[in-house]
Every structure is written in structure tokens, then in C-alpha cells.
Amino acid sequence: MEEIISIKWLDGKVRWINTLKIPWEEEYVESESYERLAKAIETMEIRGAPAIGVAAAFGVALAAYHSRAEDTDALRKELEKAIDRLSKTRPTAVNLFWALKRMKELISKDYVSPEELREAVINEANKIFEEDLKVNRLIGEVGNQVINDGDTILTHCNTGALATAGYGTALGVIRSAWRSGKKIKVIATETRPVLQGARLTVWELVKEEIPVTLITDSMVGYVMGKGLVNKVIVGADRILRTGHVINKIGTYTIAVVAEKHGVPFYAAAPTSTIDLETRPEKVIIEERNPEEVRRVLGKLLITVENVPAYNPAFDMTPPELVEGIITEVGIFRKPYEETITNKLSRK
Ligand code: MRU
């Protein structure tokens, strides 16, 4: 099976899959412009925390590649402008800020020429891309340890190749379990309003021939009540030191229901998703255009025109509902403040 690579650097251009067109069409977009890449993040052509991080890094690389600056300081200024623009695309996924911080630190070093700085930026962006692919495989291997043969796993949103550089996080765990020969089944929630579950997760699972059943978000309680789910595995846009998991809207509801029915709830994410600084009350939850709620995928109006609609894109699951946080360096368990701090604070 050919692996899906969602975004790629092609010598002065970036090529990505337009996830808004999946599952109807596999459209690849190419651009030389970091502004175009910023728009792709805003409109969710590119989405999913790790993919956004990689895209932002490639955006800075595009700015470097196409700059006509003749000295290092002028180039540095242009790159700072690109970083600033890219940082304003989406507020919640911490991977975006993590990748841009890496780029910022890199450009603040000394360089003998603009060419040297340019090359360093392009190399760093490609390193972030390669690391993401490698880390996702590791998350898959680590997470596979909690999967039993015969498990039915419920997942929410899309955390697969289409949400990362490739392979996926929570969906990477599912992929690893399947590829290691475990006979698992997946229940995918549709994930209103953008339908990442119905459109993207189902598409990826069908491609890999992993058995999947689609449900609407509101069926989760019934399905768990009937004992049809053994485990929940979701991704994350930001995980706090306290163990709070910020992820796609609807995740919290699933975690509450899972607790009620004694189903273990796991989050899978790279350590680049762990935010050691921000306290729960300071997390910015993105609020998107209410039209996403009033219309199905920007088209069919399903309510009265212009009725007030609320559209928070993410929610926060408290640590007591989280059985474990699966990362490339192992599984964090409670008490999270202690386990996460001990392992990651030395960095
Ligand atoms: O709004 P999106 O589609 O960018 O939200 C994506 C999610 O919430 C994913 O679960 C999360 O980013 C993890 S992706 C590996």
C-alpha cells in the first residue's frame, strides 16, 4: 500500500493534499507562496495539529527560498514577517507555535551570508517534516501495546496521515495494531461540523482495509452503553502539563461517556503537542465561522438563515478522564503533572 504523504517540500514549492476535497477528489495543490500556505491552514485545506506545524515550517522555508534579500539582516526581517503571518492562522494547536519557535530560534543565530541562513531554514523545515514521520511511527508502536486482538476502538475527528506529515497519531496507533496482525475494528464519529471523521478518517481506513463503522456524534452514548467499544483513542491539539487534553469539539463528551461505561480513554500525540507553559484557563479555543454550523460543508442550509450559532472548534478534557497519554517517548499516566514534568521539563 502506498503511504499517504499529506505535505511535501519540492525545491522551492510546497505540495499538499487539499483535505477539503476528500473523499470526493484527491487534489494536490502546489504553491511557492507562504501567504497561500497560510490561507490553506486558515481554510483547513491543511489541518490537524502536526500537519499545521509542518506546513508553518515549510511556509518559512518558502519565504527564505524566494527572498531577494541581499544581506542577512534583511532576510531575517522578511522571515520574521512570515513567521508572524503564519502564527495568526489558527490559535489552538500548539504544534504551529512549536514549529515557528524552532524557526525563530534558528534565524536568530549568526550566519555569514543570507545563503547560509536560507539553507539553514529550508533544512530545519525538512527536519521538522522528517521528525514528524518518524515520531508518528514510534507513537504507533508505543500505542499498540494497549491494543488487544479483537478490540473495537472508537476515534474522533481525523488523526491520520491527513492530519500529520504522514501515518498519523491516534490513527497511527490503529494502523500499527492492524499492521501487526491484530483483528481490530474502528468506530469513527462523523465529527460535526467539518466532518473530519466521516470524510477523512473513513477514507483513510477504507484505503487500508481496516474495518470501520461510521456513527454520528450523538450516537456515542448509545453505542458505548451497548458495550460495543473497548477503547477510545483520540489525538490532541494541545496537552497541558496538568494532563488536560485539548482536542476536537466533542472529545470531552466522549470522555465523559467512556468514564461512565468503564471504557479506557487515551490521547495519542507527539511530545511537540505538549505545552508545558500554559495553564488550563489560558488556553485559547478557536471559534470558527457560525456558517459552518448552519450549513453542511458551506452549502446546504440546515436551519433558519442567520440564526445565531456557536462554533467552538475544540474542547478540553480534564485529566481524571484520561487513562493515558501515548507519545513517542512512552505512555504518560496519572498523576500527569508529575509524570509529564519529570520526563519533559529537563528540555
Ligand atoms: O480542526 P482540525 O481538523 O485541525 O482539528 C484536528 C484535531 O482536533 C485532531 O484531533 C488533532 O489535531 C490531532 S491530529 C493528529
GROMACS .gro file of C-alpha atoms and ligand atoms in nm:
model
  362
    1MET     CA    1   0.000   0.000   0.000
    2GLU     CA    2   0.129   0.342  -0.093
    3GLU     CA    3   0.171   0.561   0.216
    4ILE     CA    4  -0.017   0.891   0.216
    5ILE     CA    5   0.214   1.192   0.250
    6SER     CA    6  -0.004   1.496   0.314
    7ILE     CA    7   0.253   1.772   0.259
    8LYS     CA    8   0.595   1.789   0.099
    9TRP     CA    9   0.878   2.029   0.009
   10LEU     CA   10   0.959   2.026  -0.363
   11ASP     CA   11   1.258   2.253  -0.415
   12GLY     CA   12   1.105   2.599  -0.374
   13LYS     CA   13   0.745   2.476  -0.375
   14VAL     CA   14   0.519   2.308  -0.122
   15ARG     CA   15   0.276   2.041  -0.231
   16TRP     CA   16  -0.017   1.936  -0.014
   17ILE     CA   17  -0.337   1.735  -0.028
   18ASN     CA   18  -0.641   1.961  -0.012
   19THR     CA   19  -0.830   1.784   0.268
   20LEU     CA   20  -1.145   1.987   0.191
   21LYS     CA   21  -1.182   1.780  -0.128
   22ILE     CA   22  -1.151   1.437   0.042
   23PRO     CA   23  -1.326   1.190  -0.006
   24TRP     CA   24  -1.459   1.309  -0.341
   25GLU     CA   25  -1.134   1.403  -0.506
   26GLU     CA   26  -0.761   1.362  -0.435
   27GLU     CA   27  -0.648   1.713  -0.520
   28TYR     CA   28  -0.286   1.818  -0.475
   29VAL     CA   29  -0.210   2.188  -0.453
   30GLU     CA   30   0.133   2.339  -0.518
   31SER     CA   31   0.244   2.686  -0.422
   32GLU     CA   32   0.557   2.897  -0.390
   33SER     CA   33   0.385   3.147  -0.162
   34TYR     CA   34   0.383   3.140   0.217
   35GLU     CA   35   0.069   3.357   0.210
   36ARG     CA   36  -0.107   3.086   0.008
   37LEU     CA   37   0.011   2.830   0.265
   38ALA     CA   38  -0.120   3.048   0.549
   39LYS     CA   39  -0.458   3.062   0.370
   40ALA     CA   40  -0.454   2.684   0.332
   41ILE     CA   41  -0.417   2.649   0.710
   42GLU     CA   42  -0.693   2.905   0.778
   43THR     CA   43  -0.942   2.744   0.541
   44MET     CA   44  -0.845   2.395   0.662
   45GLU     CA   45  -0.714   2.265   0.330
   46ILE     CA   46  -0.433   2.164   0.567
   47ARG     CA   47  -0.550   2.075   0.918
   48GLY     CA   48  -0.459   1.860   1.217
   49ALA     CA   49  -0.207   1.981   1.473
   50PRO     CA   50   0.114   1.814   1.344
   51ALA     CA   51   0.031   1.892   0.978
   52ILE     CA   52  -0.023   2.257   1.066
   53GLY     CA   53   0.318   2.265   1.238
   54VAL     CA   54   0.494   2.114   0.936
   55ALA     CA   55   0.305   2.350   0.700
   56ALA     CA   56   0.408   2.655   0.903
   57ALA     CA   57   0.773   2.547   0.894
   58PHE     CA   58   0.752   2.499   0.516
   59GLY     CA   59   0.591   2.844   0.493
   60VAL     CA   60   0.900   2.999   0.649
   61ALA     CA   61   1.116   2.791   0.413
   62LEU     CA   62   0.922   2.931   0.115
   63ALA     CA   63   0.978   3.286   0.241
   64ALA     CA   64   1.351   3.211   0.267
   65TYR     CA   65   1.378   3.040  -0.071
   66HIS     CA   66   1.206   3.318  -0.264
   67SER     CA   67   1.351   3.616  -0.081
   68ARG     CA   68   1.563   3.859  -0.281
   69ALA     CA   69   1.726   3.999   0.034
   70GLU     CA   70   2.093   4.068  -0.018
   71ASP     CA   71   2.205   4.070   0.342
   72THR     CA   72   2.135   3.852   0.644
   73ASP     CA   73   1.954   4.119   0.843
   74ALA     CA   74   1.713   4.200   0.561
   75LEU     CA   75   1.641   3.830   0.513
   76ARG     CA   76   1.590   3.783   0.886
   77LYS     CA   77   1.331   4.065   0.883
   78GLU     CA   78   1.141   3.904   0.595
   79LEU     CA   79   1.140   3.571   0.776
   80GLU     CA   80   1.011   3.731   1.094
   81LYS     CA   81   0.726   3.880   0.892
   82ALA     CA   82   0.641   3.537   0.752
   83ILE     CA   83   0.655   3.382   1.100
   84ASP     CA   84   0.422   3.649   1.232
   85ARG     CA   85   0.171   3.592   0.950
   86LEU     CA   86   0.179   3.213   0.990
   87SER     CA   87   0.135   3.239   1.367
   88LYS     CA   88  -0.200   3.414   1.310
   89THR     CA   89  -0.360   3.132   1.112
   90ARG     CA   90  -0.512   2.918   1.388
   91PRO     CA   91  -0.481   2.968   1.766
   92THR     CA   92  -0.528   2.632   1.939
   93ALA     CA   93  -0.292   2.367   1.801
   94VAL     CA   94   0.036   2.421   1.982
   95ASN     CA   95   0.241   2.244   1.712
   96LEU     CA   96   0.207   2.558   1.497
   97PHE     CA   97   0.375   2.774   1.763
   98TRP     CA   98   0.624   2.499   1.847
   99ALA     CA   99   0.743   2.481   1.484
  100LEU     CA  100   0.754   2.860   1.445
  101LYS     CA  101   0.950   2.894   1.769
  102ARG     CA  102   1.205   2.648   1.633
  103MET     CA  103   1.235   2.858   1.318
  104LYS     CA  104   1.261   3.180   1.517
  105GLU     CA  105   1.541   3.041   1.732
  106LEU     CA  106   1.722   2.922   1.423
  107ILE     CA  107   1.709   3.255   1.242
  108SER     CA  108   1.830   3.443   1.548
  109LYS     CA  109   2.169   3.267   1.526
  110ASP     CA  110   2.470   3.416   1.342
  111TYR     CA  111   2.516   3.347   0.972
  112VAL     CA  112   2.800   3.452   0.744
  113SER     CA  113   2.570   3.509   0.446
  114PRO     CA  114   2.199   3.518   0.355
  115GLU     CA  115   2.258   3.198   0.156
  116GLU     CA  116   2.370   3.021   0.471
  117LEU     CA  117   2.063   3.139   0.661
  118ARG     CA  118   1.836   3.042   0.370
  119GLU     CA  119   1.979   2.692   0.362
  120ALA     CA  120   1.952   2.651   0.740
  121VAL     CA  121   1.582   2.747   0.732
  122ILE     CA  122   1.500   2.507   0.447
  123ASN     CA  123   1.691   2.224   0.618
  124GLU     CA  124   1.516   2.286   0.950
  125ALA     CA  125   1.171   2.276   0.788
  126ASN     CA  126   1.255   1.947   0.621
  127LYS     CA  127   1.387   1.817   0.953
  128ILE     CA  128   1.054   1.901   1.121
  129PHE     CA  129   0.875   1.710   0.842
  130GLU     CA  130   1.104   1.403   0.871
  131GLU     CA  131   1.081   1.404   1.250
  132ASP     CA  132   0.703   1.404   1.232
  133LEU     CA  133   0.704   1.094   1.011
  134LYS     CA  134   0.947   0.918   1.247
  135VAL     CA  135   0.768   1.021   1.567
  136ASN     CA  136   0.431   0.900   1.435
  137ARG     CA  137   0.572   0.552   1.372
  138LEU     CA  138   0.701   0.547   1.730
  139ILE     CA  139   0.365   0.662   1.870
  140GLY     CA  140   0.211   0.377   1.673
  141GLU     CA  141   0.449   0.122   1.824
  142VAL     CA  142   0.406   0.254   2.179
  143GLY     CA  143   0.028   0.273   2.148
  144ASN     CA  144   0.000  -0.075   2.000
  145GLN     CA  145   0.090  -0.207   2.348
  146VAL     CA  146  -0.252  -0.106   2.484
  147ILE     CA  147  -0.448  -0.260   2.195
  148ASN     CA  148  -0.578  -0.615   2.228
  149ASP     CA  149  -0.658  -0.850   1.945
  150GLY     CA  150  -1.030  -0.815   1.876
  151ASP     CA  151  -1.066  -0.462   2.019
  152THR     CA  152  -1.321  -0.220   1.883
  153ILE     CA  153  -1.170   0.128   1.905
  154LEU     CA  154  -1.370   0.447   1.888
  155THR     CA  155  -1.191   0.750   1.746
  156HIS     CA  156  -1.297   1.109   1.686
  157CYS     CA  157  -1.203   1.362   1.418
  158ASN     CA  158  -0.909   1.274   1.192
  159THR     CA  159  -0.568   1.199   1.334
  160GLY     CA  160  -0.426   1.009   1.040
  161ALA     CA  161  -0.185   1.080   0.757
  162LEU     CA  162  -0.411   1.370   0.660
  163ALA     CA  163  -0.356   1.537   0.997
  164THR     CA  164   0.021   1.489   1.009
  165ALA     CA  165   0.309   1.467   0.760
  166GLY     CA  166   0.206   1.102   0.724
  167TYR     CA  167   0.095   0.788   0.913
  168GLY     CA  168  -0.092   0.967   1.192
  169THR     CA  169  -0.106   0.973   1.571
  170ALA     CA  170  -0.421   0.809   1.716
  171LEU     CA  171  -0.491   0.667   1.372
  172GLY     CA  172  -0.123   0.569   1.361
  173VAL     CA  173  -0.181   0.355   1.672
  174ILE     CA  174  -0.478   0.192   1.497
  175ARG     CA  175  -0.266   0.144   1.182
  176SER     CA  176   0.019  -0.013   1.381
  177ALA     CA  177  -0.217  -0.251   1.560
  178TRP     CA  178  -0.373  -0.355   1.229
  179ARG     CA  179  -0.038  -0.396   1.053
  180SER     CA  180   0.090  -0.608   1.343
  181GLY     CA  181  -0.191  -0.853   1.269
  182LYS     CA  182  -0.444  -0.764   1.541
  183LYS     CA  183  -0.803  -0.807   1.425
  184ILE     CA  184  -0.938  -0.472   1.533
  185LYS     CA  185  -1.243  -0.274   1.431
  186VAL     CA  186  -1.292   0.101   1.435
  187ILE     CA  187  -1.593   0.316   1.510
  188ALA     CA  188  -1.545   0.664   1.363
  189THR     CA  189  -1.758   0.958   1.469
  190GLU     CA  190  -1.863   1.191   1.187
  191THR     CA  191  -1.724   1.498   1.374
  192ARG     CA  192  -1.965   1.781   1.308
  193PRO     CA  193  -1.943   2.043   1.172
  194VAL     CA  194  -1.639   1.995   0.947
  195LEU     CA  195  -1.689   1.616   0.925
  196GLN     CA  196  -1.323   1.516   0.955
  197GLY     CA  197  -1.431   1.173   1.083
  198ALA     CA  198  -1.682   1.097   0.808
  199ARG     CA  199  -1.473   1.242   0.526
  200LEU     CA  200  -1.111   1.183   0.622
  201THR     CA  201  -1.086   0.906   0.883
  202VAL     CA  202  -1.324   0.678   0.697
  203TRP     CA  203  -1.136   0.748   0.371
  204GLU     CA  204  -0.802   0.656   0.527
  205LEU     CA  205  -0.934   0.342   0.697
  206VAL     CA  206  -1.115   0.218   0.387
  207LYS     CA  207  -0.795   0.272   0.186
  208GLU     CA  208  -0.609   0.046   0.431
  209GLU     CA  209  -0.899  -0.203   0.452
  210ILE     CA  210  -0.934  -0.160   0.828
  211PRO     CA  211  -1.297  -0.239   0.923
  212VAL     CA  212  -1.473   0.087   1.008
  213THR     CA  213  -1.828   0.182   1.103
  214LEU     CA  214  -1.938   0.544   1.086
  215ILE     CA  215  -2.167   0.689   1.354
  216THR     CA  216  -2.297   1.040   1.417
  217ASP     CA  217  -2.151   1.220   1.719
  218SER     CA  218  -2.477   1.187   1.908
  219MET     CA  219  -2.469   0.805   1.891
  220VAL     CA  220  -2.162   0.770   2.114
  221GLY     CA  221  -2.357   0.723   2.439
  222TYR     CA  222  -2.588   0.459   2.293
  223VAL     CA  223  -2.302   0.270   2.129
  224MET     CA  224  -2.092   0.263   2.447
  225GLY     CA  225  -2.397   0.175   2.655
  226LYS     CA  226  -2.444  -0.131   2.438
  227GLY     CA  227  -2.086  -0.239   2.518
  228LEU     CA  228  -1.969  -0.202   2.157
  229VAL     CA  229  -1.647  -0.013   2.237
  230ASN     CA  230  -1.335  -0.144   2.419
  231LYS     CA  231  -1.116   0.163   2.389
  232VAL     CA  232  -1.125   0.525   2.284
  233ILE     CA  233  -0.818   0.676   2.119
  234VAL     CA  234  -0.817   1.037   2.006
  235GLY     CA  235  -0.549   1.286   1.907
  236ALA     CA  236  -0.477   1.624   2.061
  237ASP     CA  237  -0.415   1.982   1.956
  238ARG     CA  238  -0.256   2.070   2.285
  239ILE     CA  239  -0.188   1.872   2.601
  240LEU     CA  240  -0.109   2.061   2.917
  241ARG     CA  241   0.138   1.967   3.189
  242THR     CA  242  -0.168   1.904   3.408
  243GLY     CA  243  -0.289   1.633   3.165
  244HIS     CA  244  -0.574   1.839   3.019
  245VAL     CA  245  -0.632   1.729   2.660
  246ILE     CA  246  -0.747   1.994   2.416
  247ASN     CA  247  -0.888   1.830   2.107
  248LYS     CA  248  -1.169   1.850   1.850
  249ILE     CA  249  -1.505   1.961   1.983
  250GLY     CA  250  -1.695   1.657   2.107
  251THR     CA  251  -1.392   1.487   2.262
  252TYR     CA  252  -1.493   1.587   2.616
  253THR     CA  253  -1.841   1.440   2.571
  254ILE     CA  254  -1.687   1.113   2.451
  255ALA     CA  255  -1.450   1.104   2.752
  256VAL     CA  256  -1.740   1.155   2.997
  257VAL     CA  257  -1.940   0.877   2.836
  258ALA     CA  258  -1.634   0.647   2.827
  259GLU     CA  259  -1.579   0.701   3.200
  260LYS     CA  260  -1.945   0.624   3.270
  261HIS     CA  261  -1.912   0.292   3.087
  262GLY     CA  262  -1.563   0.198   3.211
  263VAL     CA  263  -1.405   0.231   2.866
  264PRO     CA  264  -1.040   0.349   2.878
  265PHE     CA  265  -0.989   0.684   2.705
  266TYR     CA  266  -0.642   0.751   2.557
  267ALA     CA  267  -0.496   1.052   2.378
  268ALA     CA  268  -0.210   0.994   2.134
  269ALA     CA  269   0.017   1.281   2.032
  270PRO     CA  270   0.380   1.374   1.975
  271THR     CA  271   0.561   1.548   2.261
  272SER     CA  272   0.557   1.860   2.038
  273THR     CA  273   0.184   1.878   2.127
  274ILE     CA  274   0.265   1.904   2.497
  275ASP     CA  275   0.255   2.262   2.618
  276LEU     CA  276   0.446   2.294   2.945
  277GLU     CA  277   0.372   2.664   2.986
  278THR     CA  278   0.001   2.735   2.951
  279ARG     CA  279  -0.247   2.685   3.236
  280PRO     CA  280  -0.593   2.542   3.151
  281GLU     CA  281  -0.778   2.873   3.193
  282LYS     CA  282  -0.543   3.047   2.947
  283VAL     CA  283  -0.593   2.813   2.653
  284ILE     CA  284  -0.747   2.983   2.351
  285ILE     CA  285  -1.024   2.774   2.199
  286GLU     CA  286  -1.070   2.871   1.836
  287GLU     CA  287  -1.419   2.988   1.744
  288ARG     CA  288  -1.490   2.945   1.377
  289ASN     CA  289  -1.749   3.095   1.145
  290PRO     CA  290  -2.106   3.004   1.258
  291GLU     CA  291  -2.188   2.932   0.894
  292GLU     CA  292  -2.003   2.601   0.943
  293VAL     CA  293  -2.284   2.503   1.184
  294ARG     CA  294  -2.574   2.648   0.982
  295ARG     CA  295  -2.470   2.487   0.655
  296VAL     CA  296  -2.338   2.145   0.564
  297LEU     CA  297  -1.987   2.199   0.428
  298GLY     CA  298  -2.062   2.556   0.325
  299LYS     CA  299  -2.358   2.453   0.108
  300LEU     CA  300  -2.695   2.322   0.219
  301LEU     CA  301  -2.860   2.549   0.477
  302ILE     CA  302  -2.994   2.321   0.753
  303THR     CA  303  -3.157   2.583   0.971
  304VAL     CA  304  -3.314   2.927   0.951
  305GLU     CA  305  -3.088   3.170   0.774
  306ASN     CA  306  -2.864   3.371   1.010
  307VAL     CA  307  -2.995   3.208   1.330
  308PRO     CA  308  -2.725   3.258   1.598
  309ALA     CA  309  -2.496   2.956   1.600
  310TYR     CA  310  -2.199   2.878   1.823
  311ASN     CA  311  -1.893   2.713   1.673
  312PRO     CA  312  -1.606   2.638   1.913
  313ALA     CA  313  -1.366   2.409   1.725
  314PHE     CA  314  -1.211   2.239   2.030
  315ASP     CA  315  -1.285   2.140   2.388
  316MET     CA  316  -1.083   2.041   2.693
  317THR     CA  317  -1.095   1.700   2.860
  318PRO     CA  318  -0.982   1.704   3.223
  319PRO     CA  319  -0.702   1.469   3.329
  320GLU     CA  320  -0.916   1.250   3.553
  321LEU     CA  321  -1.096   1.119   3.244
  322VAL     CA  322  -0.773   1.032   3.062
  323GLU     CA  323  -0.636   0.679   3.112
  324GLY     CA  324  -0.307   0.755   2.938
  325ILE     CA  325  -0.128   0.990   2.700
  326ILE     CA  326   0.053   0.795   2.429
  327THR     CA  327   0.364   0.969   2.293
  328GLU     CA  328   0.683   0.873   2.111
  329VAL     CA  329   0.868   0.860   2.445
  330GLY     CA  330   0.618   0.633   2.619
  331ILE     CA  331   0.276   0.643   2.782
  332PHE     CA  332   0.219   0.908   3.046
  333ARG     CA  333  -0.012   0.804   3.330
  334LYS     CA  334  -0.158   0.989   3.628
  335PRO     CA  335  -0.057   1.197   3.811
  336TYR     CA  336   0.023   1.380   3.486
  337GLU     CA  337   0.170   1.693   3.639
  338GLU     CA  338   0.435   1.470   3.793
  339THR     CA  339   0.495   1.220   3.511
  340ILE     CA  340   0.499   1.481   3.234
  341THR     CA  341   0.710   1.731   3.427
  342ASN     CA  342   0.966   1.468   3.527
  343LYS     CA  343   1.016   1.348   3.175
  344LEU     CA  344   0.996   1.671   2.974
  345SER     CA  345   1.100   1.963   3.191
  346ARG     CA  346   1.473   1.895   3.160
  347LYS     CA  347   1.449   2.009   2.793
  348MRU     O1  348  -0.977   2.150   1.330
  348MRU     P1  349  -0.881   2.040   1.297
  348MRU     O2  350  -0.931   1.947   1.191
  348MRU     O3  351  -0.743   2.095   1.266
  348MRU     O4  352  -0.871   1.957   1.431
  348MRU     C1  353  -0.792   1.842   1.435
  348MRU     C2  354  -0.799   1.769   1.563
  348MRU     O5  355  -0.867   1.808   1.656
  348MRU     C3  356  -0.713   1.648   1.576
  348MRU     O6  357  -0.771   1.555   1.662
  348MRU     C4  358  -0.576   1.690   1.634
  348MRU     O7  359  -0.523   1.797   1.563
  348MRU     C5  360  -0.479   1.579   1.632
  348MRU     S1  361  -0.423   1.543   1.468
  348MRU     C6  362  -0.306   1.423   1.476
   0.00000   0.00000   0.00000
